[in-house]
Short mmCIF file of C-alpha atoms in Angstrom, two decimals:
data_model
loop_
_atom_site.label_atom_id
_atom_site.label_comp_id
_atom_site.label_asym_id
_atom_site.label_seq_id
_atom_site.Cartn_x
_atom_site.Cartn_y
_atom_site.Cartn_z
CA UNK A 175 -25.77 8.67 -0.08
CA UNK A 176 -23.16 8.91 -2.67
CA UNK A 177 -20.05 6.77 -3.79
CA UNK A 178 -17.52 8.72 -5.65
CA UNK A 179 -14.11 6.74 -6.71
CA UNK A 180 -11.04 8.67 -6.94
CA UNK A 181 -7.86 6.30 -6.78
CA UNK A 182 -7.08 3.00 -8.24
CA UNK A 183 -10.22 3.39 -10.92
CA UNK A 184 -8.12 1.98 -13.98
CA UNK A 185 -5.08 1.44 -12.27
CA UNK A 186 -3.64 -0.29 -9.68
CA UNK A 187 -2.26 1.46 -7.23
CA UNK A 188 -3.59 4.74 -5.02
CA UNK A 189 -6.68 3.30 -3.80
CA UNK A 190 -9.60 5.86 -2.73
CA UNK A 191 -13.01 6.31 -2.67
CA UNK A 192 -15.00 8.70 -0.89
CA UNK A 193 -18.45 8.54 0.59
CA UNK A 194 -21.05 11.17 1.85
CA UNK A 195 -24.18 10.41 3.72
CA UNK A 196 -26.17 13.08 5.51
CA UNK A 197 -23.78 15.62 6.49
CA UNK A 198 -20.74 13.13 6.88
CA UNK A 199 -17.88 12.48 4.73
CA UNK A 200 -15.96 9.59 4.84
CA UNK A 201 -12.86 7.90 2.54
CA UNK A 202 -11.77 4.36 2.50
CA UNK A 203 -8.01 4.23 1.81
CA UNK A 204 -5.86 7.14 1.40
CA UNK A 205 -2.91 5.47 -1.02
CA UNK A 206 -0.24 6.65 -3.04
CA UNK A 207 0.37 6.03 -6.50
CA UNK A 208 2.86 3.79 -6.99
CA UNK A 209 4.98 3.51 -10.83
CA UNK A 210 3.26 5.28 -13.78
CA UNK A 211 -0.01 7.35 -13.61
CA UNK A 212 -2.37 6.56 -16.45
CA UNK A 213 -5.51 8.02 -15.58
CA UNK A 214 -5.83 11.81 -14.29
CA UNK A 215 -7.42 11.48 -10.50
CA UNK A 216 -9.97 13.83 -9.36
CA UNK A 217 -9.61 15.61 -6.02
CA UNK A 218 -11.47 15.04 -3.22
CA UNK A 219 -14.50 16.38 -3.57
CA UNK A 220 -14.38 18.52 -0.02
CA UNK A 221 -11.99 20.07 1.80
CA UNK A 222 -9.52 17.90 4.07
CA UNK A 223 -11.00 19.28 7.36
CA UNK A 224 -14.43 18.44 5.87
CA UNK A 225 -13.35 14.66 6.39
CA UNK A 226 -14.81 13.09 9.40
CA UNK A 227 -13.73 9.59 9.20
CA UNK A 228 -11.04 7.72 7.26
CA UNK A 229 -11.34 4.01 7.26
CA UNK A 230 -8.15 1.51 6.14
CA UNK A 231 -8.11 -1.46 4.47
CA UNK A 232 -4.25 -2.26 5.26
CA UNK A 233 -1.06 -0.69 5.75
CA UNK A 234 0.16 -1.00 2.39
CA UNK A 235 1.80 2.48 1.05
CA UNK A 236 -0.81 2.72 -1.60
CA UNK A 237 -3.49 1.96 0.36
CA UNK A 238 -2.37 4.59 3.49
CA UNK A 239 0.32 6.51 1.58
CA UNK A 240 -1.23 10.09 1.39
CA UNK A 241 -2.78 10.25 4.89
CA UNK A 242 -0.26 11.99 6.08
CA UNK A 243 -0.61 15.34 2.98
CA UNK A 244 -4.64 14.54 4.28
CA UNK A 245 -3.05 15.91 7.69
CA UNK A 246 -1.45 18.54 5.65
CA UNK A 247 -4.28 19.77 4.19
CA UNK A 248 -5.62 20.21 7.28
CA UNK A 249 -8.10 16.80 8.44
CA UNK A 250 -8.23 16.25 11.91
CA UNK A 251 -11.16 13.36 11.84
CA UNK A 252 -10.57 9.87 12.79
CA UNK A 253 -9.19 7.02 11.22
CA UNK A 254 -10.25 3.29 11.65
CA UNK A 255 -8.37 0.19 11.13
CA UNK A 256 -7.33 -3.15 12.84
CA UNK A 257 -4.98 -3.00 15.26
CA UNK A 258 -1.37 -4.57 13.04
CA UNK A 259 -2.83 -2.08 10.36
CA UNK A 260 -2.28 1.47 13.16
CA UNK A 261 0.99 -0.67 14.23
CA UNK A 262 2.23 -1.17 10.78
CA UNK A 263 1.29 2.53 9.77
CA UNK A 264 3.28 4.39 12.79
CA UNK A 265 6.22 3.05 11.07
CA UNK A 266 5.49 2.81 7.55
CA UNK A 267 3.67 6.24 7.61
CA UNK A 268 6.92 7.68 9.02
CA UNK A 269 9.32 6.01 6.40
CA UNK A 270 7.13 7.41 4.07
CA UNK A 271 7.66 11.25 4.96
CA UNK A 272 11.55 9.80 6.05
CA UNK A 273 12.19 9.56 1.94
CA UNK A 274 10.00 11.80 1.16
CA UNK A 275 12.30 14.40 2.68
CA UNK A 276 15.47 12.68 1.71
CA UNK A 277 14.78 12.99 -1.96
CA UNK A 278 13.50 16.63 -1.87
CA UNK A 279 16.94 17.21 0.00
CA UNK A 280 18.71 14.95 -3.32
CA UNK A 281 17.01 17.06 -5.90
CA UNK A 282 17.44 19.57 -4.24
CA UNK A 283 21.11 19.77 -4.15
CA UNK A 284 21.26 19.15 -7.81
CA UNK A 285 18.49 21.94 -8.51
CA UNK A 286 20.52 24.38 -6.54
CA UNK A 287 23.70 23.59 -8.58
CA UNK A 288 21.57 24.00 -11.86
CA UNK A 289 19.53 27.31 -10.81
CA UNK A 290 16.51 25.21 -10.60
CA UNK A 291 13.22 25.97 -7.81
CA UNK A 292 13.54 24.94 -4.62
CA UNK A 293 11.90 20.88 -4.46
CA UNK A 294 9.54 20.59 -1.26
CA UNK A 295 8.71 17.50 -0.23
CA UNK A 296 5.31 16.08 -0.65
CA UNK A 297 4.65 15.60 2.90
CA UNK A 298 7.16 15.59 6.06
CA UNK A 299 7.51 13.72 9.79
CA UNK A 300 5.47 16.56 11.26
CA UNK A 301 3.13 15.49 9.12
CA UNK A 302 2.96 11.76 9.30
CA UNK A 303 3.41 12.03 13.10
CA UNK A 304 0.43 14.26 13.55
CA UNK A 305 -1.84 12.01 11.56
CA UNK A 306 -0.10 8.74 13.56
CA UNK A 307 -2.49 10.62 16.52
CA UNK A 308 -5.88 9.81 15.11
CA UNK A 309 -5.71 6.64 14.51
CA UNK A 310 -7.97 4.05 16.77
CA UNK A 311 -7.16 0.24 15.90
CA UNK A 312 -10.56 -2.03 15.98
CA UNK A 313 -10.31 -5.82 16.38
CA UNK A 314 -11.68 -8.05 13.67
CA UNK A 315 -15.25 -9.45 13.51
CA UNK A 316 -16.56 -6.81 16.18
CA UNK A 317 -19.02 -4.55 14.80
CA UNK A 318 -18.11 -0.62 16.08
CA UNK A 319 -20.36 2.01 15.59
CA UNK A 320 -19.13 4.91 14.46
CA UNK A 321 -22.07 7.64 14.72
CA UNK A 322 -25.59 8.02 13.91
CA UNK A 323 -26.45 5.75 10.77
CA UNK A 324 -22.84 3.98 10.19
CA UNK A 325 -21.69 0.87 11.75
CA UNK A 326 -18.79 -0.73 10.15
CA UNK A 327 -17.05 -4.36 10.49
CA UNK A 328 -13.51 -5.52 10.04
CA UNK A 329 -13.16 -9.12 8.65
CA UNK A 330 -9.56 -11.00 7.86
CA UNK A 331 -8.55 -10.28 4.31
CA UNK A 332 -5.37 -12.50 4.08
CA UNK A 333 -3.83 -10.23 2.51
CA UNK A 334 -0.80 -8.38 4.93
CA UNK A 335 -1.02 -8.62 8.52
CA UNK A 336 -3.54 -6.87 10.19
CA UNK A 337 -5.13 -6.68 6.08
CA UNK A 338 -9.37 -6.15 6.14
CA UNK A 339 -12.17 -6.31 4.36
CA UNK A 340 -14.44 -3.48 5.44
CA UNK A 341 -18.28 -4.09 6.18
CA UNK A 342 -19.91 -0.71 6.45
CA UNK A 343 -23.56 -0.22 7.37
CA UNK A 344 -24.94 3.37 5.95
CA UNK A 345 -28.21 5.10 6.89
CA UNK A 346 -29.62 7.82 5.22
CA UNK A 347 -33.61 8.61 5.01
CA UNK A 348 -34.24 5.59 7.19
CA UNK A 349 -33.31 3.55 3.99
CA UNK A 350 -29.65 1.12 4.98
CA UNK A 351 -27.50 0.12 2.48
CA UNK A 352 -24.57 -2.08 3.04
CA UNK A 353 -21.37 -1.59 1.72
CA UNK A 354 -18.09 -4.33 1.29
CA UNK A 355 -14.65 -2.78 0.49
CA UNK A 356 -12.89 -6.18 -0.48
CA UNK A 357 -9.38 -3.93 0.00
CA UNK A 358 -6.21 -6.80 -1.24
CA UNK A 359 -7.54 -10.23 -1.40
CA UNK A 360 -5.19 -12.53 -0.25
CA UNK A 361 -4.23 -15.51 -2.47
CA UNK A 362 -4.57 -18.17 0.66
CA UNK A 363 -2.32 -20.83 1.85
CA UNK A 364 0.01 -17.79 3.01
CA UNK A 365 2.73 -19.15 5.00
CA UNK A 366 2.00 -16.82 8.35
CA UNK A 367 -1.60 -15.34 7.86
CA UNK A 368 -4.67 -16.64 7.36
CA UNK A 369 -6.92 -17.23 4.23
CA UNK A 370 -9.05 -14.13 3.23
CA UNK A 371 -12.40 -14.61 4.72
CA UNK A 372 -15.89 -14.97 2.44
CA UNK A 373 -19.08 -12.53 3.08
CA UNK A 374 -22.57 -13.03 2.70
CA UNK A 375 -24.24 -10.26 2.24
CA UNK A 376 -23.93 -6.56 0.85
CA UNK A 377 -26.11 -4.21 -0.95
CA UNK A 378 -22.90 -2.99 -2.98
CA UNK A 379 -19.08 -4.27 -3.59
CA UNK A 380 -15.89 -2.58 -3.97
CA UNK A 381 -13.78 -5.09 -4.83
CA UNK A 382 -9.63 -5.31 -6.19
CA UNK A 383 -8.89 -7.30 -9.31
CA UNK A 384 -5.08 -6.84 -9.25
CA UNK A 385 -4.73 -10.49 -11.12
CA UNK A 386 -8.34 -10.58 -12.70
CA UNK A 387 -6.96 -11.63 -15.90
CA UNK A 388 -4.32 -14.57 -14.55
CA UNK A 389 -4.07 -17.22 -13.05
CA UNK A 390 -1.35 -18.24 -10.95
CA UNK A 391 0.89 -21.22 -11.28
CA UNK A 392 0.41 -24.07 -9.13
CA UNK A 393 2.28 -23.00 -6.07
CA UNK A 394 5.69 -25.20 -6.11
CA UNK A 395 7.40 -25.66 -2.51
CA UNK A 396 8.33 -22.67 -2.40
CA UNK A 397 11.20 -23.35 -0.09
CA UNK A 398 12.75 -25.83 -2.02
CA UNK A 399 12.70 -23.74 -5.16
CA UNK A 400 14.33 -20.88 -3.31
CA UNK A 401 17.05 -23.59 -2.08
CA UNK A 402 17.72 -24.36 -5.35
CA UNK A 403 18.33 -21.30 -6.34
CA UNK A 404 20.71 -20.44 -3.54
CA UNK A 405 22.74 -22.81 -4.68
CA UNK A 406 23.46 -22.44 -8.04
CA UNK A 407 24.36 -18.90 -7.03
CA UNK A 408 26.88 -19.80 -4.40
CA UNK A 409 28.24 -22.45 -6.83
CA UNK A 410 29.25 -19.19 -8.81
CA UNK A 411 30.55 -17.27 -6.18
CA UNK A 412 27.77 -14.71 -6.18
CA UNK A 413 24.90 -13.20 -4.23
CA UNK A 414 20.79 -13.52 -4.22
CA UNK A 415 19.60 -10.18 -3.79
CA UNK A 416 16.20 -10.54 -3.19
CA UNK A 417 13.45 -7.32 -3.88
CA UNK A 418 10.66 -7.81 -0.93
CA UNK A 419 8.55 -5.13 0.50
CA UNK A 420 8.98 -4.51 3.89
CA UNK A 421 6.10 -5.53 5.46
CA UNK A 422 4.92 -8.78 4.29
CA UNK A 423 6.91 -10.28 2.15
CA UNK A 424 9.62 -10.05 3.71
CA UNK A 425 8.71 -12.27 6.51
CA UNK A 426 7.69 -14.75 4.56
CA UNK A 427 10.99 -14.89 2.96
CA UNK A 428 12.14 -15.48 6.16
CA UNK A 429 9.35 -18.03 6.86
CA UNK A 430 11.00 -19.98 3.97
CA UNK A 431 14.93 -19.59 4.54
CA UNK A 432 14.34 -20.55 8.23
CA UNK A 433 12.15 -24.34 6.56
CA UNK A 434 15.74 -24.66 4.40
CA UNK A 435 17.86 -24.26 7.23
CA UNK A 436 15.94 -26.27 9.82
CA UNK A 437 15.14 -28.97 7.06
CA UNK A 438 18.45 -29.29 5.48
CA UNK A 439 17.68 -28.41 2.02
CA UNK A 440 21.33 -26.81 1.41
CA UNK A 441 23.68 -29.04 2.85
CA UNK A 442 26.23 -27.45 0.86
CA UNK A 443 25.92 -24.55 2.28
CA UNK A 444 24.55 -24.66 5.71
CA UNK A 445 26.24 -21.87 7.57
CA UNK A 446 24.68 -19.35 4.55
CA UNK A 447 24.40 -15.85 5.99
CA UNK A 448 21.12 -13.59 5.40
CA UNK A 449 21.07 -9.88 5.74
CA UNK A 450 17.81 -7.69 5.93
CA UNK A 451 18.85 -4.55 4.75
CA UNK A 452 15.55 -2.56 5.28
CA UNK A 453 14.75 -0.49 9.04
CA UNK A 454 11.70 -0.43 8.61
CA UNK A 455 11.70 -4.70 8.08
CA UNK A 456 13.36 -5.08 10.91
CA UNK A 457 10.93 -2.91 12.83
CA UNK A 458 7.71 -4.71 11.17
CA UNK A 459 9.04 -8.07 11.85
CA UNK A 460 9.12 -7.26 14.94
CA UNK A 461 4.86 -6.47 14.72
CA UNK A 462 4.58 -9.74 13.17
CA UNK A 463 5.45 -10.87 16.78
CA UNK A 464 3.36 -8.87 18.88
CA UNK A 465 0.38 -10.11 16.52
CA UNK A 466 0.65 -14.03 16.96
CA UNK A 467 -2.27 -15.11 18.43
CA UNK A 468 -4.75 -12.25 15.86
CA UNK A 469 -2.92 -12.38 12.83
CA UNK A 470 -1.14 -16.10 12.45
CA UNK A 471 -2.19 -19.07 10.41
CA UNK A 472 -2.67 -21.98 12.89
CA UNK A 473 0.56 -24.06 10.87
CA UNK A 474 2.08 -20.44 12.29
CA UNK A 475 0.91 -20.76 15.63
CA UNK A 476 1.74 -24.53 15.84
CA UNK A 477 5.53 -23.35 15.27
CA UNK A 478 4.50 -21.10 17.76
CA UNK A 479 3.37 -23.31 20.67
CA UNK A 480 6.52 -25.63 19.71
CA UNK A 481 8.72 -22.85 20.67
CA UNK A 482 9.94 -22.41 17.17
CA UNK A 483 10.00 -18.75 15.90
CA UNK A 484 8.51 -18.81 12.03
CA UNK A 485 10.42 -16.22 10.81
CA UNK A 486 13.68 -16.61 12.88
CA UNK A 487 16.97 -18.87 12.00
CA UNK A 488 20.41 -18.51 12.92
CA UNK A 489 22.56 -16.67 10.62
CA UNK A 490 20.21 -13.83 10.34
CA UNK A 491 21.77 -10.52 10.47
CA UNK A 492 20.17 -7.22 10.10
CA UNK A 493 21.41 -3.87 9.11
CA UNK A 494 19.71 -0.76 10.36
CA UNK A 495 22.44 2.48 9.89
CA UNK A 496 23.18 3.49 6.27
CA UNK A 497 27.13 2.45 7.34
CA UNK A 498 26.14 -1.19 8.58
CA UNK A 499 24.46 -1.13 5.20
CA UNK A 500 27.22 -0.08 2.95
CA UNK A 501 29.43 -2.93 4.63
CA UNK A 502 27.37 -5.53 3.30
CA UNK A 503 28.71 -5.42 -0.54
CA UNK A 504 32.31 -5.39 1.29
CA UNK A 505 31.47 -8.85 2.45
CA UNK A 506 33.09 -11.71 -0.10
CA UNK A 507 31.16 -14.57 1.19
CA UNK A 508 27.98 -15.63 -0.88
CA UNK A 509 24.92 -14.03 1.08
CA UNK A 510 21.20 -13.46 0.77
CA UNK A 511 20.46 -9.55 0.78
CA UNK A 512 16.82 -9.07 1.54
CA UNK A 513 16.03 -5.60 0.78
CA UNK A 514 13.46 -2.71 0.15
CA UNK A 515 11.46 -1.45 -1.44
CA UNK A 516 10.45 -4.22 -3.68
CA UNK A 517 9.76 -3.00 -6.96
CA UNK A 518 13.32 -1.33 -6.81
CA UNK A 519 11.56 2.25 -7.27
CA UNK A 520 13.24 3.79 -3.85
CA UNK A 521 15.35 2.39 -0.89
CA UNK A 522 18.44 0.37 -0.32
CA UNK A 523 17.99 -1.91 -2.81
CA UNK A 524 18.66 0.14 -5.25
CA UNK A 525 22.58 0.37 -4.19
CA UNK A 526 22.61 -3.99 -3.93
CA UNK A 527 21.30 -3.91 -7.79
CA UNK A 528 24.47 -1.51 -8.47
CA UNK A 529 26.85 -4.04 -6.72
CA UNK A 530 25.68 -6.83 -7.91
CA UNK A 531 23.49 -6.61 -11.17
CA UNK A 532 26.91 -6.16 -12.91
CA UNK A 533 28.08 -9.42 -12.12
CA UNK A 534 27.67 -12.70 -13.65
CA UNK A 535 27.81 -14.85 -11.03
CA UNK A 536 24.69 -12.85 -8.69
CA UNK A 537 21.39 -13.71 -8.94
CA UNK A 538 18.43 -10.86 -8.57
CA UNK A 539 14.91 -12.91 -7.45
CA UNK A 540 11.87 -10.94 -7.68
CA UNK A 541 8.83 -12.99 -5.31
CA UNK A 542 6.35 -10.14 -5.97
CA UNK A 543 4.19 -7.83 -8.35
CA UNK A 544 6.16 -5.39 -10.23
CA UNK A 545 3.94 -2.49 -11.33
CA UNK A 546 4.54 -1.83 -15.21
CA UNK A 547 7.06 1.38 -15.29
CA UNK A 548 9.01 0.08 -12.19
CA UNK A 549 12.78 -0.60 -12.33
CA UNK A 550 11.72 -4.17 -11.02
CA UNK A 551 9.44 -4.61 -13.99
CA UNK A 552 11.91 -3.51 -16.81
CA UNK A 553 14.80 -6.29 -14.32
CA UNK A 554 12.12 -8.77 -15.12
CA UNK A 555 11.18 -8.64 -18.86
CA UNK A 556 14.90 -8.24 -20.30
CA UNK A 557 16.40 -4.40 -20.15
CA UNK A 558 20.16 -4.79 -21.08
CA UNK A 559 21.14 -1.59 -18.83
CA UNK A 560 19.82 0.69 -16.11
CA UNK A 561 21.28 3.66 -14.72
CA UNK A 562 21.34 3.78 -11.27
CA UNK A 563 22.58 6.69 -9.28
CA UNK A 564 23.20 8.34 -12.58
CA UNK A 565 25.29 5.84 -13.62
CA UNK A 566 24.47 3.16 -16.22
CA UNK A 567 25.02 -0.25 -15.02
CA UNK A 568 24.91 -3.17 -17.58
CA UNK A 569 22.46 -6.49 -16.66
CA UNK A 570 24.83 -9.61 -16.29
CA UNK A 571 23.02 -11.31 -13.36
CA UNK A 572 20.70 -13.97 -13.44
CA UNK A 573 16.96 -12.27 -13.23
CA UNK A 574 14.40 -14.61 -11.85
CA UNK A 575 11.25 -14.87 -10.66
CA UNK A 576 9.91 -17.51 -7.82
CA UNK A 577 5.84 -17.68 -9.39
CA UNK A 578 3.26 -18.51 -7.58
CA UNK A 579 4.40 -16.46 -4.50
CA UNK A 580 1.91 -13.62 -4.67
CA UNK A 581 -0.35 -11.28 -2.09
CA UNK A 582 -3.09 -11.09 -4.09
CA UNK A 583 -5.73 -13.76 -5.32
CA UNK A 584 -5.99 -14.64 -8.74
CA UNK A 585 -9.13 -14.59 -11.48
CA UNK A 586 -10.40 -17.99 -10.16
CA UNK A 587 -9.84 -17.30 -6.50
CA UNK A 588 -11.32 -13.47 -7.38
CA UNK A 589 -14.11 -15.22 -8.62
CA UNK A 590 -14.44 -17.59 -6.26
CA UNK A 591 -14.82 -14.81 -3.32
CA UNK A 592 -17.61 -12.37 -5.14
CA UNK A 593 -19.44 -16.12 -5.85
CA UNK A 594 -19.77 -16.79 -2.24
CA UNK A 595 -22.43 -14.06 -1.42
CA UNK A 596 -25.49 -15.95 -0.82
CA UNK A 597 -27.56 -13.31 -2.27
CA UNK A 598 -26.37 -11.70 -5.47
CA UNK A 599 -25.21 -7.58 -4.43
CA UNK A 600 -27.10 -4.75 -6.38
CA UNK A 601 -23.82 -3.97 -8.16
CA UNK A 602 -20.50 -5.15 -8.14
CA UNK A 603 -17.60 -2.42 -8.64
CA UNK A 604 -14.10 -3.60 -9.59
CA UNK A 605 -11.36 -1.37 -9.03
CA UNK A 606 -7.88 -1.59 -8.54
CA UNK A 607 -6.58 -3.55 -11.68
CA UNK A 608 -4.84 -1.93 -14.89
CA UNK A 609 -7.05 -0.28 -17.30
CA UNK A 610 -8.23 -3.50 -19.21
CA UNK A 611 -7.97 -6.15 -16.13
CA UNK A 612 -10.87 -4.16 -14.30
CA UNK A 613 -13.16 -4.15 -17.58
CA UNK A 614 -12.20 -7.68 -18.40
CA UNK A 615 -13.13 -8.82 -14.68
CA UNK A 616 -16.56 -6.85 -14.53
CA UNK A 617 -17.37 -8.86 -17.51
CA UNK A 618 -15.77 -12.46 -16.68
CA UNK A 619 -18.06 -11.81 -13.35
CA UNK A 620 -21.02 -11.05 -15.24
CA UNK A 621 -20.96 -13.23 -17.84
CA UNK A 622 -19.91 -16.61 -15.57
CA UNK A 623 -22.14 -15.39 -12.29
CA UNK A 624 -24.74 -13.32 -13.79
CA UNK A 625 -23.81 -10.13 -11.55
CA UNK A 626 -23.96 -6.28 -12.32
CA UNK A 627 -20.58 -5.27 -12.62
CA UNK A 628 -18.54 -2.22 -13.63
CA UNK A 629 -15.61 -0.80 -13.77
CA UNK A 630 -15.57 2.92 -12.90
CA UNK A 631 -13.05 5.80 -13.46
CA UNK A 632 -11.75 8.26 -11.34
CA UNK A 633 -14.65 10.57 -10.63
CA UNK A 634 -17.41 8.40 -11.37
CA UNK A 635 -20.11 8.61 -8.75
CA UNK A 636 -23.13 6.56 -7.68
CA UNK A 637 -26.18 7.26 -6.08
CA UNK A 638 -26.41 4.02 -3.30
CA UNK A 639 -30.15 4.98 -2.53
CA UNK A 640 -31.06 4.33 -6.02
CA UNK A 641 -28.22 2.44 -7.95
CA UNK A 642 -27.55 5.48 -10.27
CA UNK A 643 -24.77 6.74 -12.12
CA UNK A 644 -25.05 10.66 -11.07
CA UNK A 645 -22.01 11.92 -12.14
CA UNK A 646 -18.87 10.21 -14.96
CA UNK A 647 -15.09 11.24 -14.49
CA UNK A 648 -13.77 12.61 -17.86
CA UNK A 649 -11.75 9.83 -18.64
CA UNK A 650 -8.95 11.91 -19.20
CA UNK A 651 -5.40 10.65 -19.60
CA UNK A 652 -2.05 12.16 -17.82
CA UNK A 653 0.03 14.52 -19.54
CA UNK A 654 3.35 13.73 -18.83
CA UNK A 655 4.97 16.63 -17.06
CA UNK A 656 8.30 17.78 -15.59
CA UNK A 657 9.32 16.31 -12.44
CA UNK A 658 10.87 19.78 -11.28
CA UNK A 659 7.85 21.65 -12.44
CA UNK A 660 5.14 19.88 -10.67
CA UNK A 661 7.32 19.86 -7.46
CA UNK A 662 7.73 23.57 -7.30
CA UNK A 663 4.06 23.54 -6.81
CA UNK A 664 3.75 21.85 -4.38
CA UNK A 665 4.59 24.87 -1.40
CA UNK A 666 1.44 27.03 -3.33
CA UNK A 667 -0.82 23.72 -3.26
CA UNK A 668 -0.18 23.67 0.59
CA UNK A 669 -1.06 27.14 1.03
CA UNK A 670 -4.14 27.00 -0.82
CA UNK A 671 -5.29 23.65 1.27
CA UNK A 672 -4.73 26.21 4.59
CA UNK A 673 -6.66 28.37 3.15
CA UNK A 674 -9.27 25.88 2.36
CA UNK A 675 -8.65 24.16 6.00
CA UNK A 676 -9.79 27.79 7.44
CA UNK A 677 -12.72 28.40 5.30
CA UNK A 678 -14.22 24.91 6.43
CA UNK A 679 -13.44 26.28 10.01
CA UNK A 680 -15.17 29.21 9.74
CA UNK A 681 -18.23 28.39 8.58
CA UNK A 682 -18.13 25.50 11.40
CA UNK A 683 -17.99 28.58 13.50
CA UNK A 684 -21.79 29.42 12.77
CA UNK A 685 -23.41 29.65 16.59
CA UNK A 686 -20.05 30.43 18.21
CA UNK A 687 -20.57 33.68 20.73
CA UNK A 688 -20.09 37.38 18.73
CA UNK A 689 -17.37 38.11 20.86
CA UNK A 690 -15.46 34.97 19.83
CA UNK A 691 -16.58 35.19 16.18
CA UNK A 692 -15.29 38.68 16.22
CA UNK A 693 -11.86 38.34 17.87
CA UNK A 694 -11.42 34.89 15.17
CA UNK A 695 -12.07 37.97 11.96
CA UNK A 696 -10.06 40.31 13.59
CA UNK A 697 -6.91 37.65 13.63
CA UNK A 698 -7.63 36.71 10.20
CA UNK A 699 -8.15 40.99 8.70
CA UNK A 700 -4.47 40.74 10.80
CA UNK A 701 -3.11 37.97 8.72
CA UNK A 702 -4.59 39.28 5.27
CA UNK A 703 -3.27 43.01 6.06
CA UNK A 704 -0.01 41.73 6.47
CA UNK A 705 0.24 39.81 3.96
CA UNK A 706 -0.82 42.32 1.48
CA UNK A 707 1.79 44.90 2.50
#
């Protein structure tokens, strides 16, 4: 029974953990790295075609974004997640594929002019559509028997609609181990979704540490704080631009703006318009409204029972097409623009930044975590000039941050969550945090709670029956490479993956009738002969 850490080990994004027991191979999350990559992540130790099951803690791309690539490399197993996560992945993975294809097309136009090699997208829409057929929705709080020796239960993590803590019972050689994967633990007191649940027991816990060395400020009344910023900006005649993740943070902003309007917190500008410029956010808002009973907090449910849409109000407008998006910047009336992505690395938000960063009368409000190395992080830290679409833009707009709006638990909340176990786990693996933060938090809960806690690196592998670390990763730092060189190797990597998938299928064919095996061998030889000519 082996647990190997692959992604989000001494890093914040790219969550991926590999579990092997008996003859089964499992992934918990399969996320994409966002922002700079510090350490070289180890490859999945088996071919994608040999992965039997994937369990997804939530739909954010840094936990689910490489599932289409896994499919592209031959995965055809089952993916288990909560119902809301399945619904959100349905739109988010397709959106991610669209971004991959769009960026490859854009780079290829430049590459063609410069005589550079063709760039291939990491994956395409066919891969996203293909992997979505393998999702199996699960209810919260119900044990699910996956196969002999494996059962799981999804508990509410309070981080995002559908987010889950996964309890997993694994049996091998008549010995059972319970492993808890925290996913991303919510901050509590969120306006729409429930607080995270506490777990009572586990042999091993794999937990996040995004804010493991920080304490959130005492949360203000966010509606009042946001109203003050909007008022100051509108008086100057500018726009309020809010970079926000399409799923989760956008809906929370709508909740606060609904309060501003219904509680008359901005009497001078009561009829102001709010634009959601993100097709993904529009679709996600619809999914929020479909999961009211299972996922909404009591406060939000009370509003619904009274006939009030918690995230709807007069003056709310949506931009779906690119033409509708472009028209927003030709409207002179001061307005609020909510657009993705939340870290300003891609998406329509970059167009709105281009049109507003240079304006002294506009305000850019950040309402979420900004990974170091992203444009959002640079703006928050006072950069004076940025480059957007090949054009240098001076930063004259006010850059604001609403403290306390976080989807992640801080150090105290994380400590409370892991301290709620009635019996101490054999070991706590601290992941999903900056390089030094994982070490800090592991030491913190060791000193404060007496827990055996470690911060594994990518490639570190543990035998869960004995508790021993049987392999260490190489701790190798990422070497800076030219992006075009990396992209040009993608096609060959796909070819190698296809070959490995074929080998996996061949191995599983043992025992088939000789006639079928002979026909299969002839087909492979025919293909080989064709390629060798």
